Coordinates of C-alpha atoms in Angstrom, one line a residue:
Chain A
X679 CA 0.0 0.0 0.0
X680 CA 1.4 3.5 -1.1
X681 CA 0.8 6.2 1.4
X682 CA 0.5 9.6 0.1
X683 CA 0.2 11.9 2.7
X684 CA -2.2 15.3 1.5
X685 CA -1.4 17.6 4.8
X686 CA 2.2 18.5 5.9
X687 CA 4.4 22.0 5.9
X688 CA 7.6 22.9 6.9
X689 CA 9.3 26.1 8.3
X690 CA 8.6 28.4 11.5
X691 CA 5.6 28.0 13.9
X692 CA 5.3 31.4 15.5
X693 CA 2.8 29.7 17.6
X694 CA 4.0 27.6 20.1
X695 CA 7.9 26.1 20.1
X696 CA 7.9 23.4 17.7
X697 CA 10.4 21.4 15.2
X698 CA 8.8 21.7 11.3
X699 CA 12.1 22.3 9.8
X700 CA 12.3 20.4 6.2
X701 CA 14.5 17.4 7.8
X702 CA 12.0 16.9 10.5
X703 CA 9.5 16.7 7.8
X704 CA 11.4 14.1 5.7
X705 CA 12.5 12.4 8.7
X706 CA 8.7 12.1 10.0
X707 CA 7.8 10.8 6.5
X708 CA 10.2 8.4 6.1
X709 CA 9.8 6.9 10.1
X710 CA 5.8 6.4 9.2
X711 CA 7.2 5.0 5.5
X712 CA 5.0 7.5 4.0
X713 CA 5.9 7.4 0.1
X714 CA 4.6 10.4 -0.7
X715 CA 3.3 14.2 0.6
X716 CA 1.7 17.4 -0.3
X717 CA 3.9 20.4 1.4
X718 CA 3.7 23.8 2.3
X719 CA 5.8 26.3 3.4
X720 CA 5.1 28.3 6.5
X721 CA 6.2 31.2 5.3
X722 CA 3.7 31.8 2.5
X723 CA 0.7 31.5 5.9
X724 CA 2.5 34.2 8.4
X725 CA 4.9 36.4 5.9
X726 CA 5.0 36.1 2.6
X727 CA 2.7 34.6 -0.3
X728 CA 4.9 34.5 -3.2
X729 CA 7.9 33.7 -1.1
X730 CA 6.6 31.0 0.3
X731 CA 5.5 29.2 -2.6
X732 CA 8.9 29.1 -4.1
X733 CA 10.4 27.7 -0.9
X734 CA 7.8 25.0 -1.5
X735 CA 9.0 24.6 -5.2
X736 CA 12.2 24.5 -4.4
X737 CA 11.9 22.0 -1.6
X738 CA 9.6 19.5 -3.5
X739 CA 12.3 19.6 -6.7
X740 CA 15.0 18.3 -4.4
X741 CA 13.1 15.6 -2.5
X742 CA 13.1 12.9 -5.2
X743 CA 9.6 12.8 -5.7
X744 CA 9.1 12.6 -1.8
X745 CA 7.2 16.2 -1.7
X746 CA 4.9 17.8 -4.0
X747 CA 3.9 21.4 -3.5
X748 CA 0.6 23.3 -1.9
X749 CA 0.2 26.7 -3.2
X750 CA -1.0 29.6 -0.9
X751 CA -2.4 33.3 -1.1
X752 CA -2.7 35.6 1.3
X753 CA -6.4 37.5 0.6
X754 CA -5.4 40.1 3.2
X755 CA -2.8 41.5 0.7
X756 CA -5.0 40.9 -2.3
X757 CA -2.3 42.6 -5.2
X758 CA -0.9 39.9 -6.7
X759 CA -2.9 37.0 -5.8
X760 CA -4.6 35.9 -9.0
X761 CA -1.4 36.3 -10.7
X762 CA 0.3 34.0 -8.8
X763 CA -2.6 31.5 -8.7
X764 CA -1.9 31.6 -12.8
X765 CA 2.0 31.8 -12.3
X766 CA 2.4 28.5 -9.8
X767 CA -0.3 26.8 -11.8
X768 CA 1.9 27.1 -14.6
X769 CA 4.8 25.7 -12.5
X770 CA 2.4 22.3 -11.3
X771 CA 1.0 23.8 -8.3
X772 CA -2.6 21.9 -8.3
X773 CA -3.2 21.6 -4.7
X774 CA -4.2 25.3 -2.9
X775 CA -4.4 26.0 0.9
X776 CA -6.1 28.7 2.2
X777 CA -5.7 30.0 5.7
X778 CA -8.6 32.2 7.3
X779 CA -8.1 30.2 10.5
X780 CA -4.8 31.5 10.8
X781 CA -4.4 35.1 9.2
X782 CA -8.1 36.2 10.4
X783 CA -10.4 37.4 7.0
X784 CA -13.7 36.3 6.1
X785 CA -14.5 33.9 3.6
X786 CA -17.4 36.0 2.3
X787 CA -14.9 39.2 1.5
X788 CA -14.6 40.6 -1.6
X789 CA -10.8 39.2 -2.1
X790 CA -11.9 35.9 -1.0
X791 CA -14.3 35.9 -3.8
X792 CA -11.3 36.6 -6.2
X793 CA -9.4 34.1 -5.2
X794 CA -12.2 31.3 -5.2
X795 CA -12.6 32.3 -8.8
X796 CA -9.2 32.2 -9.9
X797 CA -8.3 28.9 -8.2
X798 CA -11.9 27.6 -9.7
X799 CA -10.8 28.8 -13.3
X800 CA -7.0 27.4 -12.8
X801 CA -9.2 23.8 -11.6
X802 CA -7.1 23.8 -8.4
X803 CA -8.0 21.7 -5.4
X804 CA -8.9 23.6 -2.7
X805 CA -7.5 22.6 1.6
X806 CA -9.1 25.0 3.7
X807 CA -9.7 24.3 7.6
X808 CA -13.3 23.2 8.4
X809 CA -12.7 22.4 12.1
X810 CA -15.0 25.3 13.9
X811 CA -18.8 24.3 14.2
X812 CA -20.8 25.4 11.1
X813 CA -17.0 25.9 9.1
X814 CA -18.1 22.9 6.6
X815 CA -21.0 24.3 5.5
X816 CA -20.1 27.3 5.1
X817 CA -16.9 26.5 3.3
X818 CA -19.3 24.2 1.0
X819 CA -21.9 26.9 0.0
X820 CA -19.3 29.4 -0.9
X821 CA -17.1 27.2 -2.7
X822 CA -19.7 25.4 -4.7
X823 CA -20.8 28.4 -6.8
X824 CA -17.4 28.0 -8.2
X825 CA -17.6 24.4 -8.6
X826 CA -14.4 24.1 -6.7
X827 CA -13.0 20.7 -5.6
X828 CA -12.7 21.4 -1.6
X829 CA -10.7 19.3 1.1
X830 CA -12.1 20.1 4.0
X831 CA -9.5 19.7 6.9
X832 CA -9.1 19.6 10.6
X833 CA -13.3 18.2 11.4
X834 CA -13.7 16.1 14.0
X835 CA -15.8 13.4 14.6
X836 CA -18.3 15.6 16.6
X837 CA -19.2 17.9 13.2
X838 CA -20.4 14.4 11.8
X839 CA -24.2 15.4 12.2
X840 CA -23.3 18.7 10.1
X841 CA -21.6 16.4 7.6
X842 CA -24.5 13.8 7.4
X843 CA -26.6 16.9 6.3
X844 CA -23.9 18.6 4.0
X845 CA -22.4 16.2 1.6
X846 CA -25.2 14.8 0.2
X847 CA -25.6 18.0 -1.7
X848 CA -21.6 19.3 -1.9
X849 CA -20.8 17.1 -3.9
X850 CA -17.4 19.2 -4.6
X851 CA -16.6 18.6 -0.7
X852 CA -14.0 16.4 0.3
X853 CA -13.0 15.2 4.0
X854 CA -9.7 14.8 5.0
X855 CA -9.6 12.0 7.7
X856 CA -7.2 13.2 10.5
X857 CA -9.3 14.5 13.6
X858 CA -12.5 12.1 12.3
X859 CA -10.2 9.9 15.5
X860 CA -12.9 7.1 15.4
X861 CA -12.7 4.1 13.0
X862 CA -15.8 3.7 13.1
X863 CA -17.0 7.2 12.0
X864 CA -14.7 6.9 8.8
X865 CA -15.9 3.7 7.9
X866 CA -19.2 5.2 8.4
X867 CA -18.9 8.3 6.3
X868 CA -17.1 6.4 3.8
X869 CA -20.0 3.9 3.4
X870 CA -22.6 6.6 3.6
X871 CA -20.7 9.2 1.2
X872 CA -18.3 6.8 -0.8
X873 CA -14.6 6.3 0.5
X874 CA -13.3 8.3 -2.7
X875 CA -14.3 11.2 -0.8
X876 CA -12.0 10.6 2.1
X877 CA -8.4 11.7 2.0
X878 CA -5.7 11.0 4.9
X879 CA -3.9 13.9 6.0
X880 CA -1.9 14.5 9.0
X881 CA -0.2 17.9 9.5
X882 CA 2.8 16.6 10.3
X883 CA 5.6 17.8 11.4
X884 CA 3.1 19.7 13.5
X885 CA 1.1 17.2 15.1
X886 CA 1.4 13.3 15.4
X887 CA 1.3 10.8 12.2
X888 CA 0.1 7.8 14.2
X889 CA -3.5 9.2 16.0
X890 CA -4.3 10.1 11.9
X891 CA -3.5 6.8 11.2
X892 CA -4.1 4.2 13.2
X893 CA -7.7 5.5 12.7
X894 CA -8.3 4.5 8.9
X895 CA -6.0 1.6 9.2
X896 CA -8.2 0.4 12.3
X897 CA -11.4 1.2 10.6
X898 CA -11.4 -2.5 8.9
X899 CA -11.7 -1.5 5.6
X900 CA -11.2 -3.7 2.3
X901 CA -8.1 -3.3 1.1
X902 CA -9.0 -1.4 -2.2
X903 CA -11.3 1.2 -0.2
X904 CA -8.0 1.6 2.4
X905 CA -5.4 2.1 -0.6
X906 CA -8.1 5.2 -1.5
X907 CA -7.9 6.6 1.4
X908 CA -4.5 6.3 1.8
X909 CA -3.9 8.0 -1.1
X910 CA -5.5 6.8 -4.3
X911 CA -8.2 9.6 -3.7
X912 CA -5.3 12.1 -3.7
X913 CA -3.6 10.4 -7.1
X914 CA -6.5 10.9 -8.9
X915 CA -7.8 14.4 -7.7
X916 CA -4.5 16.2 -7.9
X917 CA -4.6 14.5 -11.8
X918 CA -7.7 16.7 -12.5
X919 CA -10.1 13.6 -11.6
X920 CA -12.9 12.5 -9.3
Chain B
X1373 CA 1.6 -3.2 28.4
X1374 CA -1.0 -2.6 30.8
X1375 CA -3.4 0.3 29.8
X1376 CA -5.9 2.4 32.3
X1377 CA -8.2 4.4 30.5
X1378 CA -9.6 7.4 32.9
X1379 CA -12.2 8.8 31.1
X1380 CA -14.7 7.3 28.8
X1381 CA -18.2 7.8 28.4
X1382 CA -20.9 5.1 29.6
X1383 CA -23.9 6.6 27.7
X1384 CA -22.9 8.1 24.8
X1385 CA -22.7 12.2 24.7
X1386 CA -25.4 14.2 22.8
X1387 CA -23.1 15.1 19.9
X1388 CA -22.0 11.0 19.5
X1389 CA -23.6 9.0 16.6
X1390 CA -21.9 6.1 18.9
X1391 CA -24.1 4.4 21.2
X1392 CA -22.3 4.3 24.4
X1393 CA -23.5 1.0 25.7
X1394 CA -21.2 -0.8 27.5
X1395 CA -21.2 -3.7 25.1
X1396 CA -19.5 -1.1 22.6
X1397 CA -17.5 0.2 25.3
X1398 CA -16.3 -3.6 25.7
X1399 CA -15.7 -4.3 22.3
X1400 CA -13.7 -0.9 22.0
X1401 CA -11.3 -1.8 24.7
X1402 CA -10.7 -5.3 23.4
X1403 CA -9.7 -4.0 20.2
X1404 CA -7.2 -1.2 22.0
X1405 CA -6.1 -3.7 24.6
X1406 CA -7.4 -2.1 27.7
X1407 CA -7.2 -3.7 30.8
X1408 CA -9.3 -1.3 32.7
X1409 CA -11.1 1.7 32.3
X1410 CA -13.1 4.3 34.7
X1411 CA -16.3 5.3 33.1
X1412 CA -18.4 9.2 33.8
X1413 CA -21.7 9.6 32.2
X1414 CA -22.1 10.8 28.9
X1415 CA -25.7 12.0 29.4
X1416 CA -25.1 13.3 32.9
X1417 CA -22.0 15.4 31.1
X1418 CA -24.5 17.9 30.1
X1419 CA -27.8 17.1 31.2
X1420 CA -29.2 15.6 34.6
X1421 CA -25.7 14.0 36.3
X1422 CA -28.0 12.1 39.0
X1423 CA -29.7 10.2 36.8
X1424 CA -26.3 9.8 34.5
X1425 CA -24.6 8.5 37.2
X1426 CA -27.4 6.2 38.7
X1427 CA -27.2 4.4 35.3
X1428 CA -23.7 4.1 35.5
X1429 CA -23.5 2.7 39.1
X1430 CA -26.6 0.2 37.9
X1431 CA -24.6 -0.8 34.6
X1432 CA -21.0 -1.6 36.1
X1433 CA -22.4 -3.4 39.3
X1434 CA -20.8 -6.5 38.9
X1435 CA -18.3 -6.1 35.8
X1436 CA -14.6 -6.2 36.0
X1437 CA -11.7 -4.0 35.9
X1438 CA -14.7 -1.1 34.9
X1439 CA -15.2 1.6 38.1
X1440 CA -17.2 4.8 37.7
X1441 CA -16.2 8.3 38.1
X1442 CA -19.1 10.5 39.6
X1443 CA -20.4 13.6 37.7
X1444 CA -21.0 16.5 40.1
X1445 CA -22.4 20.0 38.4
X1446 CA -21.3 23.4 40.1
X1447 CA -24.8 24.4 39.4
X1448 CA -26.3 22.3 41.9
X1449 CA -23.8 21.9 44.7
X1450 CA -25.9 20.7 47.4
X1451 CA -27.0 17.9 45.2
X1452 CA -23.0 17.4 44.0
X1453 CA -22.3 16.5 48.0
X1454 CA -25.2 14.1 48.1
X1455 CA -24.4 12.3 45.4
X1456 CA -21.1 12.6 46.5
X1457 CA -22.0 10.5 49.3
X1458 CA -24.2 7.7 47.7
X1459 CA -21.5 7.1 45.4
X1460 CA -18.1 7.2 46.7
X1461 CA -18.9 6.0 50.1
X1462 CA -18.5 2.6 48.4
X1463 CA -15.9 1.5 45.9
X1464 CA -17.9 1.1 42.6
X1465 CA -16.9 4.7 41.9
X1466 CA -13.3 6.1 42.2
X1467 CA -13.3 9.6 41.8
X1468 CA -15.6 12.3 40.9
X1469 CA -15.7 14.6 37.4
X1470 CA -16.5 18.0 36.6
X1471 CA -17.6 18.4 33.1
X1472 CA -16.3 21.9 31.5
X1473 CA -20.2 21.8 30.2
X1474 CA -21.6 22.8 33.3
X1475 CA -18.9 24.3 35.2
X1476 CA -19.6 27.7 34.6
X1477 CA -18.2 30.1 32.7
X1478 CA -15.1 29.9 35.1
X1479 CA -14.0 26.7 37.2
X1480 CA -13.1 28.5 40.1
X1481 CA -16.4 29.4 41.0
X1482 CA -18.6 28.9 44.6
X1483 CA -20.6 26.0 44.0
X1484 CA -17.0 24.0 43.0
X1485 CA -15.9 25.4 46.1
X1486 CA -18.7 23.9 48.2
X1487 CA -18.4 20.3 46.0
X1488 CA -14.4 20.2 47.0
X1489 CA -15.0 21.0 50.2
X1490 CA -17.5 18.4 50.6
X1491 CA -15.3 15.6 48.4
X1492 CA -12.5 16.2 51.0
X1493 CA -13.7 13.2 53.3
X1494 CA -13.3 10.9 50.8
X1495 CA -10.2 11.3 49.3
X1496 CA -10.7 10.4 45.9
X1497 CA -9.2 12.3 43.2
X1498 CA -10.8 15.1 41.1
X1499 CA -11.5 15.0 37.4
X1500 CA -11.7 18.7 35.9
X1501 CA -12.3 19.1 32.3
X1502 CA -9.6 22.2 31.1
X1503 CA -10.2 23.1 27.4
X1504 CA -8.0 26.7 28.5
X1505 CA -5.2 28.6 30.0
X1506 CA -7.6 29.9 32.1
X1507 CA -8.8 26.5 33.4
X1508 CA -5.4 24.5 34.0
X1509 CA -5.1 28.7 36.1
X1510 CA -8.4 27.6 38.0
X1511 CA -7.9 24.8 38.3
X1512 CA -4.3 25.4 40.0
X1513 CA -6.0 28.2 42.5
X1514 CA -8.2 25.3 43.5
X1515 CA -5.7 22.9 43.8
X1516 CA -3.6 24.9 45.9
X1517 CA -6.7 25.4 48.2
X1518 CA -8.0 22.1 48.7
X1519 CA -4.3 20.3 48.8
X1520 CA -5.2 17.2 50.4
X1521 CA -6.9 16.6 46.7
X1522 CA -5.6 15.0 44.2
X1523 CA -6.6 16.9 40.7
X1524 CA -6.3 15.5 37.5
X1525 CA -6.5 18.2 34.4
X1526 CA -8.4 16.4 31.6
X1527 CA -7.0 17.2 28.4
X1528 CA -5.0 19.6 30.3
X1529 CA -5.8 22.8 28.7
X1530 CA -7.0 21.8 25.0
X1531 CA -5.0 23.6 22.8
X1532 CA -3.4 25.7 25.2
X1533 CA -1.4 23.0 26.9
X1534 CA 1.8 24.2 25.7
X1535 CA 1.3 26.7 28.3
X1536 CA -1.0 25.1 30.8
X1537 CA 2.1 22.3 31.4
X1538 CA 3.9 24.6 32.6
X1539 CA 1.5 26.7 34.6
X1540 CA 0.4 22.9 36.3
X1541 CA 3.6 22.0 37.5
X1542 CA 4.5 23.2 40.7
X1543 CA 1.4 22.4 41.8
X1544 CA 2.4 19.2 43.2
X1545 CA -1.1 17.6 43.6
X1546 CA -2.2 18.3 39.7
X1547 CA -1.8 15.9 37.3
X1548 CA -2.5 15.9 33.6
X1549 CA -4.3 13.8 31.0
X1550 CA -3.1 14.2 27.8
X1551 CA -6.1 13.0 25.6
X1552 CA -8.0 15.4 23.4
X1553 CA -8.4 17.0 19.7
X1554 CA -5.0 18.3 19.5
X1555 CA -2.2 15.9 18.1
X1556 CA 0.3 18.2 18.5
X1557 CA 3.8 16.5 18.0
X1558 CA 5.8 16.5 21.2
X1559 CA 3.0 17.3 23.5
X1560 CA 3.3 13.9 25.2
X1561 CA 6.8 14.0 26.1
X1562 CA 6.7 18.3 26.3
X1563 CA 4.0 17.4 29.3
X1564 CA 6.1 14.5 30.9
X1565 CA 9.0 16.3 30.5
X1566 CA 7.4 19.4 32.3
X1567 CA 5.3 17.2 35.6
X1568 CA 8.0 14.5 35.5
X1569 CA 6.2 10.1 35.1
X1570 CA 4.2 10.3 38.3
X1571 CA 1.9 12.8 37.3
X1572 CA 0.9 12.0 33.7
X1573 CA -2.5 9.5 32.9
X1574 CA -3.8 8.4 29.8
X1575 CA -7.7 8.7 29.1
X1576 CA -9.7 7.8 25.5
X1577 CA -12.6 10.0 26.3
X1578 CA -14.5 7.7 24.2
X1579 CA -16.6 8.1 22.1
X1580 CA -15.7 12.2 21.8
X1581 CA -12.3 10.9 20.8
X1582 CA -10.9 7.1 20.4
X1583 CA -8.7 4.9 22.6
X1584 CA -6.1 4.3 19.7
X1585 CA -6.3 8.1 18.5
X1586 CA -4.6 9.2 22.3
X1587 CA -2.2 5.9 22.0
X1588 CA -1.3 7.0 18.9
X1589 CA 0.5 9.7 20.4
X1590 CA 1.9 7.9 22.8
X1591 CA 3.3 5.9 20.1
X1592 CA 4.6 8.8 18.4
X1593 CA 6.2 10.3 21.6
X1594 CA 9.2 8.0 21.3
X1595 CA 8.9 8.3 25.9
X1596 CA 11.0 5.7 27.8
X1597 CA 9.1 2.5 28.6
X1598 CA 9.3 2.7 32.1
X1599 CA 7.9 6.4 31.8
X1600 CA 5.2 5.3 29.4
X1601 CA 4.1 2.1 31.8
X1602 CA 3.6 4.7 34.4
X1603 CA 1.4 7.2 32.1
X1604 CA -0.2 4.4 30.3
X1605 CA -1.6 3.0 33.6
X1606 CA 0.6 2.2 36.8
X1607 CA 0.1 6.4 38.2
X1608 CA -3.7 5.4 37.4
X1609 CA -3.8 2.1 39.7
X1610 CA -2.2 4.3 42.3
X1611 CA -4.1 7.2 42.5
X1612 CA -7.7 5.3 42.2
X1613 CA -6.3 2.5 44.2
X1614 CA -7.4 0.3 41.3
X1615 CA -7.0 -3.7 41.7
X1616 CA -7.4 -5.1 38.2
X1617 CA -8.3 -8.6 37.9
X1618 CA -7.0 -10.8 34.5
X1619 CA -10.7 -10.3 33.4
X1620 CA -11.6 -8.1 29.5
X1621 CA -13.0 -5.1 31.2
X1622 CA -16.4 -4.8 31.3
X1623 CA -17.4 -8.7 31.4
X1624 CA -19.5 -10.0 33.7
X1625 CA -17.6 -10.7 37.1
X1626 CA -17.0 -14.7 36.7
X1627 CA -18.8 -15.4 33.2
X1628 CA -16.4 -13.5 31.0
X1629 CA -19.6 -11.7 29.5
X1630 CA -20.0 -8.1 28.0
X1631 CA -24.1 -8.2 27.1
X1632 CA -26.9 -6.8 28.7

């Protein structure tokens, strides 16, 4: 089974004391024999788009194939975003993060609504964190006017009642496994919504590998609907399929 | 390895799609090799804790290595002490909780007052949900007061633990239980490193979170074995005065059974 891992970064955490330096990340990888992971530099969420993304770049071109990058704007700052959406694109970017969570605007702003159109036009894939109560939903309804592929990361096992009633009809929503914590809820989301809508993620170097995983390799899944998970989901979407 | 889970929920929590019996609380801790757990009521976590906690006492009468922790609500503190008395004046239930639900906007408040007060002629520790600084700061003031107490910060702090460790430990009669949301890498050993082995427990708080989600960091945490036998459930059998038996926890004292 080939792991490909859809959430880790790299750099400085301002915000508590922590090791995410780019050999921490490789070394956390290769402990959990994780083949393969979507990156991001820190940089591009607390100082500087553009910068940020070519530290990305630049770290995924050396890793052997280890890494693969995730894009990031900053709507705060606005100038310059769509171009960059368009420039990295260019470059292979396909996977976009987005951090309200962390640099405090609103998804409803008027530069959020640029950059949700410009990453739906590019056909990115959209991470954004869905981990407050009532995020998911309103992550889905603003994304779907674009028709933009979502992963919806950081929900926990106790937003599954908002799920249930959300992705019936957000059909562009995706679910990225790591605080679901409960086998038995991914199983049951999986059966429910179809496991090709489940992605494993961890945030690592930031936060543990095994908690994420332990709980889809526990959940008792068949093989085929584990390798998904696992990464399949992730081959496919970040090739422009569903 | 032995394992003590401290906190799970008997009676699944409104917010659950689990059922909280404890046939699936059984079958849970078989499949994360648990040898014994200490149950609080999930219902009586935000509703009615009498009536949560007579349905615990009635559902773990009789089973092994499973001992009940007592809800008490700040709220009502003259009906905390009473049920206080009818349930830790035996030894089906081994220490008493204080959910964050109905603690009050802060824990430090009168009515805990009156409950600690009153839970000091029993000697059994005290569970305090801490989702914040200002909790694990609470919950120190308290601590500090009512010193023949032993306090154990569940989830010590939420996300604010990277702080809260530190703010817990010169309190000498706090300890901390690492499980909740946040997976943070190095918050295991960060918190051992900061209370030292004695003073560090292991709880699932199933079905909110799962028993292999919190050993998953302890996996992660790369701690010494003798430190992670005392976090994983030794400091546990001391502190509740546990006695497991070689018994799956939650079977039926002599027929091995989990069901109704």
């Amino acid at each position: 089974m080939a792991i490909f891992d859809a959430h880790t970064l790299f750099g400085f955490w301002p915000q508590r004391h922590a090791d995410i330096s780019p050999e921490t990340l490789v070394n956390t990888l290769k402990a959990h024999q994780i083949d393969r992971a979507l990156t991001l530099s820190t940089q591009g969420i607390f100082a500087d788009f553009a910068l940020g993304n070519s530290e990305t770049i630049e770290l995924c071109s050396r890793s052997n194939g280890l890494l693969l990058p995730i894009g990031t704007v900053d709507p705060r700052r606005f100038m310059g975003t769509t171009e960059e959406i368009k420039k990295r694109f260019e470059q292979g970017v396909r996977a976009w993060r987005l951090c309200p969570e962390l640099q405090g605007w609103d998804l409803d702003s008027a530069a959020a609504e640029a950059v949700l159109r410009a990453l739906a036009e590019a056909g990115a894939v959209l991470m954004i964190d869905a981990s407050a109560p009532g995020a998911a939903s309103r992550v889905a309804a603003r994304t779907e006017e674009f028709g933009l592929t979502t992963l919806l990361l950081g929900i926990a096992a106790g937003q599954l009642g908002e799920l249930l009633a959300l992705l019936d009809r957000a059909k562009h929503c995706l679910v990225e496994t790591r605080r679901l914590a409960d086998p038995e809820v991914i199983k049951a989301l999986g059966v429910r919504f179809g496991f090709e809508r489940l992605i494993f993620g961890t945030a690592s170097p930031l936060q543990y590998v095994s908690p994420a995983r332990l709980a889809v390799e526990t959940a008792g899944l068949p093989e085929a609907q584990r390798d998904l998970v696992m990464g399949g989901n992730l081959i496919k979407l970040l090739a422009g399929g569903r | 390895m032995a394992v003590i889970d401290i906190h799970s929920y008997l009676g699944a929590p409104p917010e659950s799609v689990r059922t909280g019996t404890l046939k699936e609380l059984s079958g849970i801790w078989r499949l994360a090799k648990i040898n014994g757990a200490l149950v609080a009521s999930g219902r009586g976590a935000s509703g009615d804790f009498r009536r949560g906690n007579e349905a615990v006492q009635r559902e773990i009468d009789g089973r092994a290595n499973v001992w009940g922790l007592c809800t008490v609500n700040p709220n009502y503190p003259g009906e905390s002490a009473d049920e206080l008395r009818a349930r830790l004046s035996g030894t089906l239930f081994r220490g008493l909780k204080v959910p964050r639900a109905t603690a009050g906007p802060r824990i430090d408040s009168p009515g805990m007052r009156a409950i600690l007060s009153a839970a000091r002629r029993y000697g059994r520790p005290v569970l305090l949900e801490t989702t914040c600084e200002t909790d694990v700061r609470d919950a120190v003031s308290l601590a500090a007061e009512f010193h023949a107490l032993r306090f154990i910060l569940l989830g010590m702090g939420g996300p604010d633990w990277p702080s809260s460790i530190g703010i817990a430990e010169p309190q000498l009669n706090i300890s901390l239980e690492i499980g909740s949301l946040e997976a943070d890498a190095d918050k295991v050993k960060d918190a051992l490193d900061a209370v030292g082995p004695r003073r560090i427990m292991f709880g699932s708080h199933f079905p909110l979170l799962h028993p292999l989600y919190v050993l998953g960091m302890v996996e992660d945490s790369a701690i010494e074995p003798r430190d992670q036998e005392r976090l994983l459930a030794r400091n546990a059998v001391e502190a509740f005065e546990l006695e497991p038996i070689a018994a799956l926890p939650g079977t039926r004292e002599g027929d091995g059974s989990a069901s109704e």
